[in-house]
PDB file of C-alpha atoms in Angstrom:
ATOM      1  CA  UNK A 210       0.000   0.000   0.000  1.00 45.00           C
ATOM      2  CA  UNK A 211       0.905   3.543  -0.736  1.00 43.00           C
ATOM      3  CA  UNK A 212       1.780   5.530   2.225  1.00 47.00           C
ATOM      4  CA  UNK A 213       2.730   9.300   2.294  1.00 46.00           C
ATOM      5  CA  UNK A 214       2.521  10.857   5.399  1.00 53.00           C
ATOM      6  CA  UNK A 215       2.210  14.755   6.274  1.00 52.00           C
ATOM      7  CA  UNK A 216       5.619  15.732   6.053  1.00 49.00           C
ATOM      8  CA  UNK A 217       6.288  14.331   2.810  1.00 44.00           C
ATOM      9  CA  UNK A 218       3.203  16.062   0.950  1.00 45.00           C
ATOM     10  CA  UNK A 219       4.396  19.277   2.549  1.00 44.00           C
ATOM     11  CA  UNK A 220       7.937  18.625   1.033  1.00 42.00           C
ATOM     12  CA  UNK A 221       6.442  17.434  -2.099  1.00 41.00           C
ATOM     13  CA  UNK A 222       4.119  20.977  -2.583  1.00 42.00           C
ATOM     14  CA  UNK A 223       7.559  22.549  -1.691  1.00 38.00           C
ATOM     15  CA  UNK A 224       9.059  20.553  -4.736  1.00 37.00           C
ATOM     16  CA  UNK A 225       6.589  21.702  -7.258  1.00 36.00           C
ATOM     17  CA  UNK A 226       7.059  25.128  -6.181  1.00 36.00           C
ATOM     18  CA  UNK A 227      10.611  25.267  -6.821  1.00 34.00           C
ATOM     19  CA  UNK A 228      10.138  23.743 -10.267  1.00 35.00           C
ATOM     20  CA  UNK A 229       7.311  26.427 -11.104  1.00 33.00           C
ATOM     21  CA  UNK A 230       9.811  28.674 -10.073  1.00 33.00           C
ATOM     22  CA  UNK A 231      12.548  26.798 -12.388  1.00 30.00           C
ATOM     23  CA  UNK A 232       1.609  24.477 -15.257  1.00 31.00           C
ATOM     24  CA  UNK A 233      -9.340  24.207 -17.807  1.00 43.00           C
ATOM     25  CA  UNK A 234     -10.272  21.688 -14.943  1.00 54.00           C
ATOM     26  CA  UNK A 235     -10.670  21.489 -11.200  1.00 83.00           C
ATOM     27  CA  UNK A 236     -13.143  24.637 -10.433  1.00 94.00           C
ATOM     28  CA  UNK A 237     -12.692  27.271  -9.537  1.00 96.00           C
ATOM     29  CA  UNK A 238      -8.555  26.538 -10.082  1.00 97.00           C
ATOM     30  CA  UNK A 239      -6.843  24.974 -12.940  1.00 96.00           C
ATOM     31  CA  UNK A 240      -6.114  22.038 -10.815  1.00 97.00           C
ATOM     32  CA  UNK A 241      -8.007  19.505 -10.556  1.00 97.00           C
ATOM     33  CA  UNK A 242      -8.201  16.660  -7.850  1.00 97.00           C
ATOM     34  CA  UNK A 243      -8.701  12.605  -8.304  1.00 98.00           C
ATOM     35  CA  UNK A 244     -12.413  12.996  -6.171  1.00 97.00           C
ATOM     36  CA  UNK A 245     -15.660  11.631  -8.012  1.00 97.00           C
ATOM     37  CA  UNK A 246     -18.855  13.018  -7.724  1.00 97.00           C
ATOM     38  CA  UNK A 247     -21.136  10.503  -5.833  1.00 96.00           C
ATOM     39  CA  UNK A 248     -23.015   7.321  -7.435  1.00 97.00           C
ATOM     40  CA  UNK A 249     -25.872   8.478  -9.183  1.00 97.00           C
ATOM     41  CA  UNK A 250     -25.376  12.436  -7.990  1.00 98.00           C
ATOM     42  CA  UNK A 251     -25.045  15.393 -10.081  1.00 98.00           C
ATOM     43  CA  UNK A 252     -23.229  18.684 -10.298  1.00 98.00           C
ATOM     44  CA  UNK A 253     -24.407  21.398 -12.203  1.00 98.00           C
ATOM     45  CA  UNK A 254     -21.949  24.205 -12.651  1.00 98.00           C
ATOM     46  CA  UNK A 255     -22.979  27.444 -14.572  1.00 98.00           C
ATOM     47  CA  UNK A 256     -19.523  29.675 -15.368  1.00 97.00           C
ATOM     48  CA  UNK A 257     -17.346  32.256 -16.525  1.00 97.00           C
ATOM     49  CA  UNK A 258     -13.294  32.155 -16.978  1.00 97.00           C
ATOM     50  CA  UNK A 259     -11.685  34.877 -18.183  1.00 96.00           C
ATOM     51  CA  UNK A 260      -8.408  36.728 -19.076  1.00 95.00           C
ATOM     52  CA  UNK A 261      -7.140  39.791 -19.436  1.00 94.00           C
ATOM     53  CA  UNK A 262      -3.808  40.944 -21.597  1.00 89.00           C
ATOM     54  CA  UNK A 263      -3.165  43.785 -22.789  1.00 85.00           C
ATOM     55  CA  UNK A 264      -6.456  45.255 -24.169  1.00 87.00           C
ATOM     56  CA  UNK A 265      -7.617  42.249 -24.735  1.00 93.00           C
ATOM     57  CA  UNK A 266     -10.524  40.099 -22.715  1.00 95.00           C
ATOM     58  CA  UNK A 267     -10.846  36.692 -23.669  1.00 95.00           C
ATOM     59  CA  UNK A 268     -12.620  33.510 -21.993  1.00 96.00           C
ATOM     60  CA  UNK A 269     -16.369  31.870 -21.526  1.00 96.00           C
ATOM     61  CA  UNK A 270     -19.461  34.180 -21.186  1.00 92.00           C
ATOM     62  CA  UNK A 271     -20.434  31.538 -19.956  1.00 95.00           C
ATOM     63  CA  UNK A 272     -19.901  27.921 -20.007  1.00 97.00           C
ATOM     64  CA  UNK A 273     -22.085  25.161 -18.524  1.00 98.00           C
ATOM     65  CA  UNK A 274     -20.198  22.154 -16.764  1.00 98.00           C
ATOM     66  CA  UNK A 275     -22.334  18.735 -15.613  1.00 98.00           C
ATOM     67  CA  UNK A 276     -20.750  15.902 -13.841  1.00 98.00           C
ATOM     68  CA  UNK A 277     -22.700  12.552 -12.888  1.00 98.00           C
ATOM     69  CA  UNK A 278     -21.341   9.778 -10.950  1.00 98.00           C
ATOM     70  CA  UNK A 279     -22.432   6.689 -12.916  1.00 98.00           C
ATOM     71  CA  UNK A 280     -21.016   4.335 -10.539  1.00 98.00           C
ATOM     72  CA  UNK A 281     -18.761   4.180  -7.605  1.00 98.00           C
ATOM     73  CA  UNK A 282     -15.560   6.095  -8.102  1.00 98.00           C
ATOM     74  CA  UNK A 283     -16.576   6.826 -11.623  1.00 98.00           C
ATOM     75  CA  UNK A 284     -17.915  10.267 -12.772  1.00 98.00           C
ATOM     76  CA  UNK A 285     -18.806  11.172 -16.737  1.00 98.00           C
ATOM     77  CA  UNK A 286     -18.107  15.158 -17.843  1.00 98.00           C
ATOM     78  CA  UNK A 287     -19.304  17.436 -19.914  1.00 98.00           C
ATOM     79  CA  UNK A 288     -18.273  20.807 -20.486  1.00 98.00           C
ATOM     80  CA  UNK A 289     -20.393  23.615 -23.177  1.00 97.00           C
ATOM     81  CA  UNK A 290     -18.511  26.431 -23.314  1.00 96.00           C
ATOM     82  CA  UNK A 291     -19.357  30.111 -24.981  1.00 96.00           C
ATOM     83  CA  UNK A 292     -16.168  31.899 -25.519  1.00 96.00           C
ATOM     84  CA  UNK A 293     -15.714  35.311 -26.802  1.00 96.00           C
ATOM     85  CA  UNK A 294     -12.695  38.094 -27.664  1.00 94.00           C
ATOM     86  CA  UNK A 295     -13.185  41.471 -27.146  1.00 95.00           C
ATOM     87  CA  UNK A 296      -9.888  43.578 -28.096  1.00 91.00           C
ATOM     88  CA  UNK A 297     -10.108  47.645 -28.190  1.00 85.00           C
ATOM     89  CA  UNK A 298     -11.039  48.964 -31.549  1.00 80.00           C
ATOM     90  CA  UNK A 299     -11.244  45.726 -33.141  1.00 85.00           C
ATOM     91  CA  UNK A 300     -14.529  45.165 -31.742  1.00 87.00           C
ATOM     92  CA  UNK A 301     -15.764  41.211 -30.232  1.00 92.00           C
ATOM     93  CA  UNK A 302     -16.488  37.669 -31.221  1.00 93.00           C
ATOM     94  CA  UNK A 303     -18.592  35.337 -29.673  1.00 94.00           C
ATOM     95  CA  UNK A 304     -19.536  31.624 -30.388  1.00 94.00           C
ATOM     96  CA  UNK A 305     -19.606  27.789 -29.271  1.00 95.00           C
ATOM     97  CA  UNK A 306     -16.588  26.392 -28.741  1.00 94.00           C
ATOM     98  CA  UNK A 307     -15.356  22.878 -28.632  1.00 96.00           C
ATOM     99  CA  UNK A 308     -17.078  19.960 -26.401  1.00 97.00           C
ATOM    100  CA  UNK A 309     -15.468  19.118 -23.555  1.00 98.00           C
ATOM    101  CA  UNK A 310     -15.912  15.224 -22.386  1.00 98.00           C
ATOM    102  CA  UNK A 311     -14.044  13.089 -19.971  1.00 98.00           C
ATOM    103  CA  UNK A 312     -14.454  10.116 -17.633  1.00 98.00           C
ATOM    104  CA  UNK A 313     -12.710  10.585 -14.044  1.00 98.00           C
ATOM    105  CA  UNK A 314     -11.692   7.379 -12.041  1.00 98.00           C
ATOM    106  CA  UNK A 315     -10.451   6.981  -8.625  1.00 98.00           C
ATOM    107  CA  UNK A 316      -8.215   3.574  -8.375  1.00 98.00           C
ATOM    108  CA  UNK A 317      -7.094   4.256  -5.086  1.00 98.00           C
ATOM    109  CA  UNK A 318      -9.130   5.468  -1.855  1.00 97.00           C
ATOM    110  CA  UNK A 319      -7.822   7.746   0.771  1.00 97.00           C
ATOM    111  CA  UNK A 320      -6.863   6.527   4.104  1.00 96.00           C
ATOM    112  CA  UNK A 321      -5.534   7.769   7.245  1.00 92.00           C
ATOM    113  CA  UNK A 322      -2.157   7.294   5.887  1.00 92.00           C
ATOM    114  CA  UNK A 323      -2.517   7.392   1.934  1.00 96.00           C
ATOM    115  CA  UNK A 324      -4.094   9.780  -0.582  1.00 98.00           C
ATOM    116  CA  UNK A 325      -6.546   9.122  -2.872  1.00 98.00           C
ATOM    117  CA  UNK A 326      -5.143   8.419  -6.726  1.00 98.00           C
ATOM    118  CA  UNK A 327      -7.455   8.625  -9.856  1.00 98.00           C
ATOM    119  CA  UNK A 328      -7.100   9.551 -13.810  1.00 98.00           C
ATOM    120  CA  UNK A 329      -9.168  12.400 -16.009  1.00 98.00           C
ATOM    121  CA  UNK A 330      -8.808  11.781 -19.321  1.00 98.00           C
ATOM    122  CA  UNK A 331     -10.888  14.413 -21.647  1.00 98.00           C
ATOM    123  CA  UNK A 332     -11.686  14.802 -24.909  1.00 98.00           C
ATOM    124  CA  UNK A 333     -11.868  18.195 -26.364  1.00 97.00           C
ATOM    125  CA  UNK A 334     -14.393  17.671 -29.478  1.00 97.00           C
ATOM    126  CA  UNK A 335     -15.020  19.996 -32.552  1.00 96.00           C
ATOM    127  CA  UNK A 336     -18.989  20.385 -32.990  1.00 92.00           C
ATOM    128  CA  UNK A 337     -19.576  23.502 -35.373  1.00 88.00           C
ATOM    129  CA  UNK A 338     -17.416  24.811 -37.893  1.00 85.00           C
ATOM    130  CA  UNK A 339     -16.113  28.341 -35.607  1.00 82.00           C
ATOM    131  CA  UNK A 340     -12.271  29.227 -36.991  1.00 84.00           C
ATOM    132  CA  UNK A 341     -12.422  31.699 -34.338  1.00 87.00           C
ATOM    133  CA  UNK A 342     -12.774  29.253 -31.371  1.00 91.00           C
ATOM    134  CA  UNK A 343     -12.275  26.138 -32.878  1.00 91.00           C
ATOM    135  CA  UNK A 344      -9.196  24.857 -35.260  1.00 91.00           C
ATOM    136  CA  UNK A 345     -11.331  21.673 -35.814  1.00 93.00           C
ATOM    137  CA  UNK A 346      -8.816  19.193 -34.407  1.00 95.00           C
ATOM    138  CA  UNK A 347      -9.938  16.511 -31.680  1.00 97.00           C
ATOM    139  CA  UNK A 348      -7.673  17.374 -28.536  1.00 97.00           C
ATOM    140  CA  UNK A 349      -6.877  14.429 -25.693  1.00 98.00           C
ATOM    141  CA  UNK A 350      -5.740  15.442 -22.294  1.00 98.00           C
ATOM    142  CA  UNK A 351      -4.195  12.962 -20.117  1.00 98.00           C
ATOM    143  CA  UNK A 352      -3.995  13.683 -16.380  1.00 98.00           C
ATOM    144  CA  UNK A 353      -2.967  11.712 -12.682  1.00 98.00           C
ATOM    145  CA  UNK A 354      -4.492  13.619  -9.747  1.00 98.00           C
ATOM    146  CA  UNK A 355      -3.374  12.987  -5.856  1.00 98.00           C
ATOM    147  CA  UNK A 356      -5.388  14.360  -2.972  1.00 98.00           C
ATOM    148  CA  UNK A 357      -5.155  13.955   0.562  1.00 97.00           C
ATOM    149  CA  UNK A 358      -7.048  15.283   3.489  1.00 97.00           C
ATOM    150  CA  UNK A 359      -6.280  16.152   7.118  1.00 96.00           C
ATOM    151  CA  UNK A 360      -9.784  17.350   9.140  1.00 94.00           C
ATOM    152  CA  UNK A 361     -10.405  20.788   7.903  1.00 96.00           C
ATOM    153  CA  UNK A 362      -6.661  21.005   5.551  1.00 97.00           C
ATOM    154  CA  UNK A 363      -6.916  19.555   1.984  1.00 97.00           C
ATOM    155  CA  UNK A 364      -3.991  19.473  -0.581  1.00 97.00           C
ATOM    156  CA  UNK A 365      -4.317  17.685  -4.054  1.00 98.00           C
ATOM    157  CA  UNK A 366      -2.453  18.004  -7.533  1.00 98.00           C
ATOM    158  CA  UNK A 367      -0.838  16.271 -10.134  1.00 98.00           C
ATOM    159  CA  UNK A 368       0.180  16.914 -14.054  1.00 98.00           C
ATOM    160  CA  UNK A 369      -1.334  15.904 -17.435  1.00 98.00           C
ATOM    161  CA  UNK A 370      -0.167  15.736 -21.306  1.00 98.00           C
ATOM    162  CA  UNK A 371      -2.356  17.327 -23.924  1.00 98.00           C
ATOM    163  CA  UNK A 372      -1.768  15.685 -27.291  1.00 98.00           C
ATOM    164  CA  UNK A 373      -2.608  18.952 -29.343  1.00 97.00           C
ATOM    165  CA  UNK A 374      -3.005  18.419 -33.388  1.00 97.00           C
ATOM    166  CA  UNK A 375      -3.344  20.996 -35.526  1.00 92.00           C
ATOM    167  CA  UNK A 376      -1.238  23.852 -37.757  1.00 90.00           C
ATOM    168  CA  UNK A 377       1.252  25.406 -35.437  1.00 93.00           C
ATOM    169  CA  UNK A 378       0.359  23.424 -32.416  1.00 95.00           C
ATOM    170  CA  UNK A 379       2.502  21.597 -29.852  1.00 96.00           C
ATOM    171  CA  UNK A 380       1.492  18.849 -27.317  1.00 98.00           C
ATOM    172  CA  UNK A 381       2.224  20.207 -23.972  1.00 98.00           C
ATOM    173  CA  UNK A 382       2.162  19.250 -20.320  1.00 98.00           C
ATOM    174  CA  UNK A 383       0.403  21.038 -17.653  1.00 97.00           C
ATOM    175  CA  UNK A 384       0.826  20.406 -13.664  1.00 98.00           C
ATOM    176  CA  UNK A 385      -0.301  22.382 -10.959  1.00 98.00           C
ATOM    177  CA  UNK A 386      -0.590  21.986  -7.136  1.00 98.00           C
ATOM    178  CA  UNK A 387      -3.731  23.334  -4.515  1.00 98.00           C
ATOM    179  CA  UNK A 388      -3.851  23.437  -0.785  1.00 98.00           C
ATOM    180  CA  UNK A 389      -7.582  24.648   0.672  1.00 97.00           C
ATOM    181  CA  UNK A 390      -8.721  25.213   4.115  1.00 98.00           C
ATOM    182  CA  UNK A 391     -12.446  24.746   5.338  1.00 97.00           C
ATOM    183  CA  UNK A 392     -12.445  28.250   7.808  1.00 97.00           C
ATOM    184  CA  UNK A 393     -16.176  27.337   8.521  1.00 96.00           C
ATOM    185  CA  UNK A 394     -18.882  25.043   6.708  1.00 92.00           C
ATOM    186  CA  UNK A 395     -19.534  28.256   5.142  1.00 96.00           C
ATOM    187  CA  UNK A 396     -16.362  29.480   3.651  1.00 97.00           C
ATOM    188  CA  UNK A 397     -13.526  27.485   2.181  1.00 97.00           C
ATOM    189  CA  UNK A 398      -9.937  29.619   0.675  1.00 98.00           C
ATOM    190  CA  UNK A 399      -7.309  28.218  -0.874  1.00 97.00           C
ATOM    191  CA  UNK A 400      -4.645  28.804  -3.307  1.00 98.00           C
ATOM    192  CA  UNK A 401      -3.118  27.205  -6.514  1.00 98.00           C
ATOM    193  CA  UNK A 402       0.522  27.036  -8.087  1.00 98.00           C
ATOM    194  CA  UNK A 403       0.210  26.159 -11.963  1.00 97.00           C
ATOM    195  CA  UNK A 404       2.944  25.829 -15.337  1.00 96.00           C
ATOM    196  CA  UNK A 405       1.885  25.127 -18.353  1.00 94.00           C
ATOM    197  CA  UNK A 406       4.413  24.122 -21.696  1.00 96.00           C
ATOM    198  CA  UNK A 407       3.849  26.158 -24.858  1.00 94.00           C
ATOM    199  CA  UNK A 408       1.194  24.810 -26.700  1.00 94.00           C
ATOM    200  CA  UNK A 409       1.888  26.193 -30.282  1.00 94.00           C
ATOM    201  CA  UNK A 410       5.111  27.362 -31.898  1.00 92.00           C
ATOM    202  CA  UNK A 411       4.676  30.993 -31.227  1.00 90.00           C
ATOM    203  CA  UNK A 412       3.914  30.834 -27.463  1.00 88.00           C
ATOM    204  CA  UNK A 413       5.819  30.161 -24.530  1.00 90.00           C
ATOM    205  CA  UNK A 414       5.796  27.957 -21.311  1.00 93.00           C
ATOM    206  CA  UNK A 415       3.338  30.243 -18.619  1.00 92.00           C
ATOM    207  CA  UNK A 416       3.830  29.820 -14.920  1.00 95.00           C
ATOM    208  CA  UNK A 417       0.890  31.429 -12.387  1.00 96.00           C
ATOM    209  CA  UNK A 418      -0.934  31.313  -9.713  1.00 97.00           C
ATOM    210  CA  UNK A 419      -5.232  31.762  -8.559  1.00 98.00           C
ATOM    211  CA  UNK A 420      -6.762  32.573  -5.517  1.00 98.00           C
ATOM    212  CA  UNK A 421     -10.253  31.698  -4.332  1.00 98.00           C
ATOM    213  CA  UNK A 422     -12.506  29.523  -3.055  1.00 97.00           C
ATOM    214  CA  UNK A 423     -16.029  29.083  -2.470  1.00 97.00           C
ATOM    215  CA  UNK A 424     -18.925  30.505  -0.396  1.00 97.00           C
ATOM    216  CA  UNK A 425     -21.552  27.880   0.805  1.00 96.00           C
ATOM    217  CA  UNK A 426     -24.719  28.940   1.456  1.00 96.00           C
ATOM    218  CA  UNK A 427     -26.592  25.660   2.040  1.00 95.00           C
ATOM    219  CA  UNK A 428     -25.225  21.882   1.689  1.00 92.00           C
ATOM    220  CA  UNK A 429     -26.343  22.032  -2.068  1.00 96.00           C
ATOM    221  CA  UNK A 430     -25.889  25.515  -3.156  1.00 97.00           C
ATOM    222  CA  UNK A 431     -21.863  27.255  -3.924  1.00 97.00           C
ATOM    223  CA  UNK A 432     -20.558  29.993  -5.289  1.00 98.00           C
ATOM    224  CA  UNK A 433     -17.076  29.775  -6.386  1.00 98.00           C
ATOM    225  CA  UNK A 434     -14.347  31.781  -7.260  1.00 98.00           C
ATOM    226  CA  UNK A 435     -10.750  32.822  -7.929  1.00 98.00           C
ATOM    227  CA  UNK A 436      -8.142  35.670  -9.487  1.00 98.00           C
ATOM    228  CA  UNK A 437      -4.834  34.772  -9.930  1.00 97.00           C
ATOM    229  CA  UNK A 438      -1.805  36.189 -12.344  1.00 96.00           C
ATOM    230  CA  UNK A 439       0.813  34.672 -14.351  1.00 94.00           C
ATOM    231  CA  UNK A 440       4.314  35.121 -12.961  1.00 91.00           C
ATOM    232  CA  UNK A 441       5.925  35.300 -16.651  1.00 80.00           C
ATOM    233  CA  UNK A 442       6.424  38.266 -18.626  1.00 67.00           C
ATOM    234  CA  UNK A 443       3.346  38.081 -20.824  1.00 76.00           C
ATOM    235  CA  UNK A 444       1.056  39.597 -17.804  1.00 85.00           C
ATOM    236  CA  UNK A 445      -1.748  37.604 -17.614  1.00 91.00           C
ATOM    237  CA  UNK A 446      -4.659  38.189 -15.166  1.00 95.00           C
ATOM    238  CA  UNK A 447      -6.970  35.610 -14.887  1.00 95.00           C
ATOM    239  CA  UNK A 448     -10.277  35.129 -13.088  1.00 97.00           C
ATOM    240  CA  UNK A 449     -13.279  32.107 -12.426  1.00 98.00           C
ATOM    241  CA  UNK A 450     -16.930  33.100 -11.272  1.00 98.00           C
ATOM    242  CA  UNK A 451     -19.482  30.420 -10.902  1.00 97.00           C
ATOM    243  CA  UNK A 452     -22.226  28.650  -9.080  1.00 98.00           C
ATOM    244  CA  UNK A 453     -22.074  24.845  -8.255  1.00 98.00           C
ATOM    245  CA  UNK A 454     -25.267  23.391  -7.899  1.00 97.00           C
ATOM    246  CA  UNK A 455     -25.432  19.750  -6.410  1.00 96.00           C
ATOM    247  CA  UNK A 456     -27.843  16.997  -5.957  1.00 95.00           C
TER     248      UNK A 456
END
């Protein structure tokens, strides 16, 4: 069995840190944990992600995100995203982007001593012809999440490969790391470290970080959240705004 105790997660967050110093998914942050939603339970999420560059906004307006768990430690995904641009004095575009659909499983189940282990894979699939949103190539992402739990403390993370097709694209790898606290059963912060590789030829590797958490109202009602920045030159500041419905 798989044992990782306390110490070793915190020098293992420390570890990533120094690397992102040296990577759309888990909401409201980029990463994403190895948790399922319960057998035969739903989430309903109803979104908006954006960034902000110089002059120019770009993101979902908004995007609708449904998880079901179809049996134990098995969830199905789908993600319908609007995206738009809006850059000063060029005016705005706005359409449907590609389908997002994945299948999470959880392999191995947290214990007192061990985390809790499970794969995303997600397929990002072109539905209408949009060459403003869409390049019409099928993209795979391949992810390992880790989470682990200590009463109110929660840390999970992990990395992925994107297999990106398409003129001037590059596969690239993402990875990320998240440690949350629950202050109250009302309000839980945490924070996110994230690098991403370039993912076409005229880009380059991004490093960041979000901050947020969500505000729960009732046991089946939260509203989400984060801002966060890149810490590379191109200046990126990002934000997440949504409301997680679950039954």
């Amino acid at each position: 069995m798989l044992v990782i105790n306390k110490k070793y997660l915190i020098f293992l967050f420390i570890l990533i840190f120094l690397n992102i110093k040296l990577n759309y998914a888990g909401p409201p942050f980029n990463t994403d944990d190895p948790e399922t939603v319960g057998f035969k339970h739903w989430e309903y999420y109803i979104s908006s992600i954006n960034n902000y560059q110089l002059g120019v906004w770009s993101g979902t307006a908004p995007h609708l995100e449904l998880n079901y768990g179809l049996i134990p430690n098995v969830q199905v995904h789908l993600l319908l995203p609007m995206n738009y641009n809006y850059a000063r004095h060029e005016g705005s575009d706005f359409g449907y982007a590609d389908t997002e659909f994945g299948i999470k499983y959880r392999f191995v189940q947290e214990t007192e001593n061990s985390p809790q282990i499970g794969i995303f894979p997600i397929l990002e699939i072109p539905t209408i012809k949009n060459s403003e949103f869409s390049d019409g190539k099928t993209k795979i992402y391949l992810p390992l999440w880790i989470q682990k739990s200590w009463e109110k403390l929660t840390t999970y993370g992990g990395a992925g490969y994107w297999i990106n097709p398409g003129t001037n694209n590059k596969n690239w790898i993402f990875s990320g790391w998240e440690i949350q606290y629950d202050f109250s059963k009302t309000i839980t912060l945490g924070g996110e470290l994230y690098f991403h590789s370039a993912d076409t030829k005229s880009t380059k590797s991004e490093t960041g970080f979000n901050l947020g958490g969500s505000i729960n109202p009732t046991e089946k009602f939260h509203f989400i959240f984060s801002l966060g920045h890149t810490f590379t030159k191109d200046n990126t500041f990002t934000s997440y705004l949504g409301l997680l419905w679950t039954i």
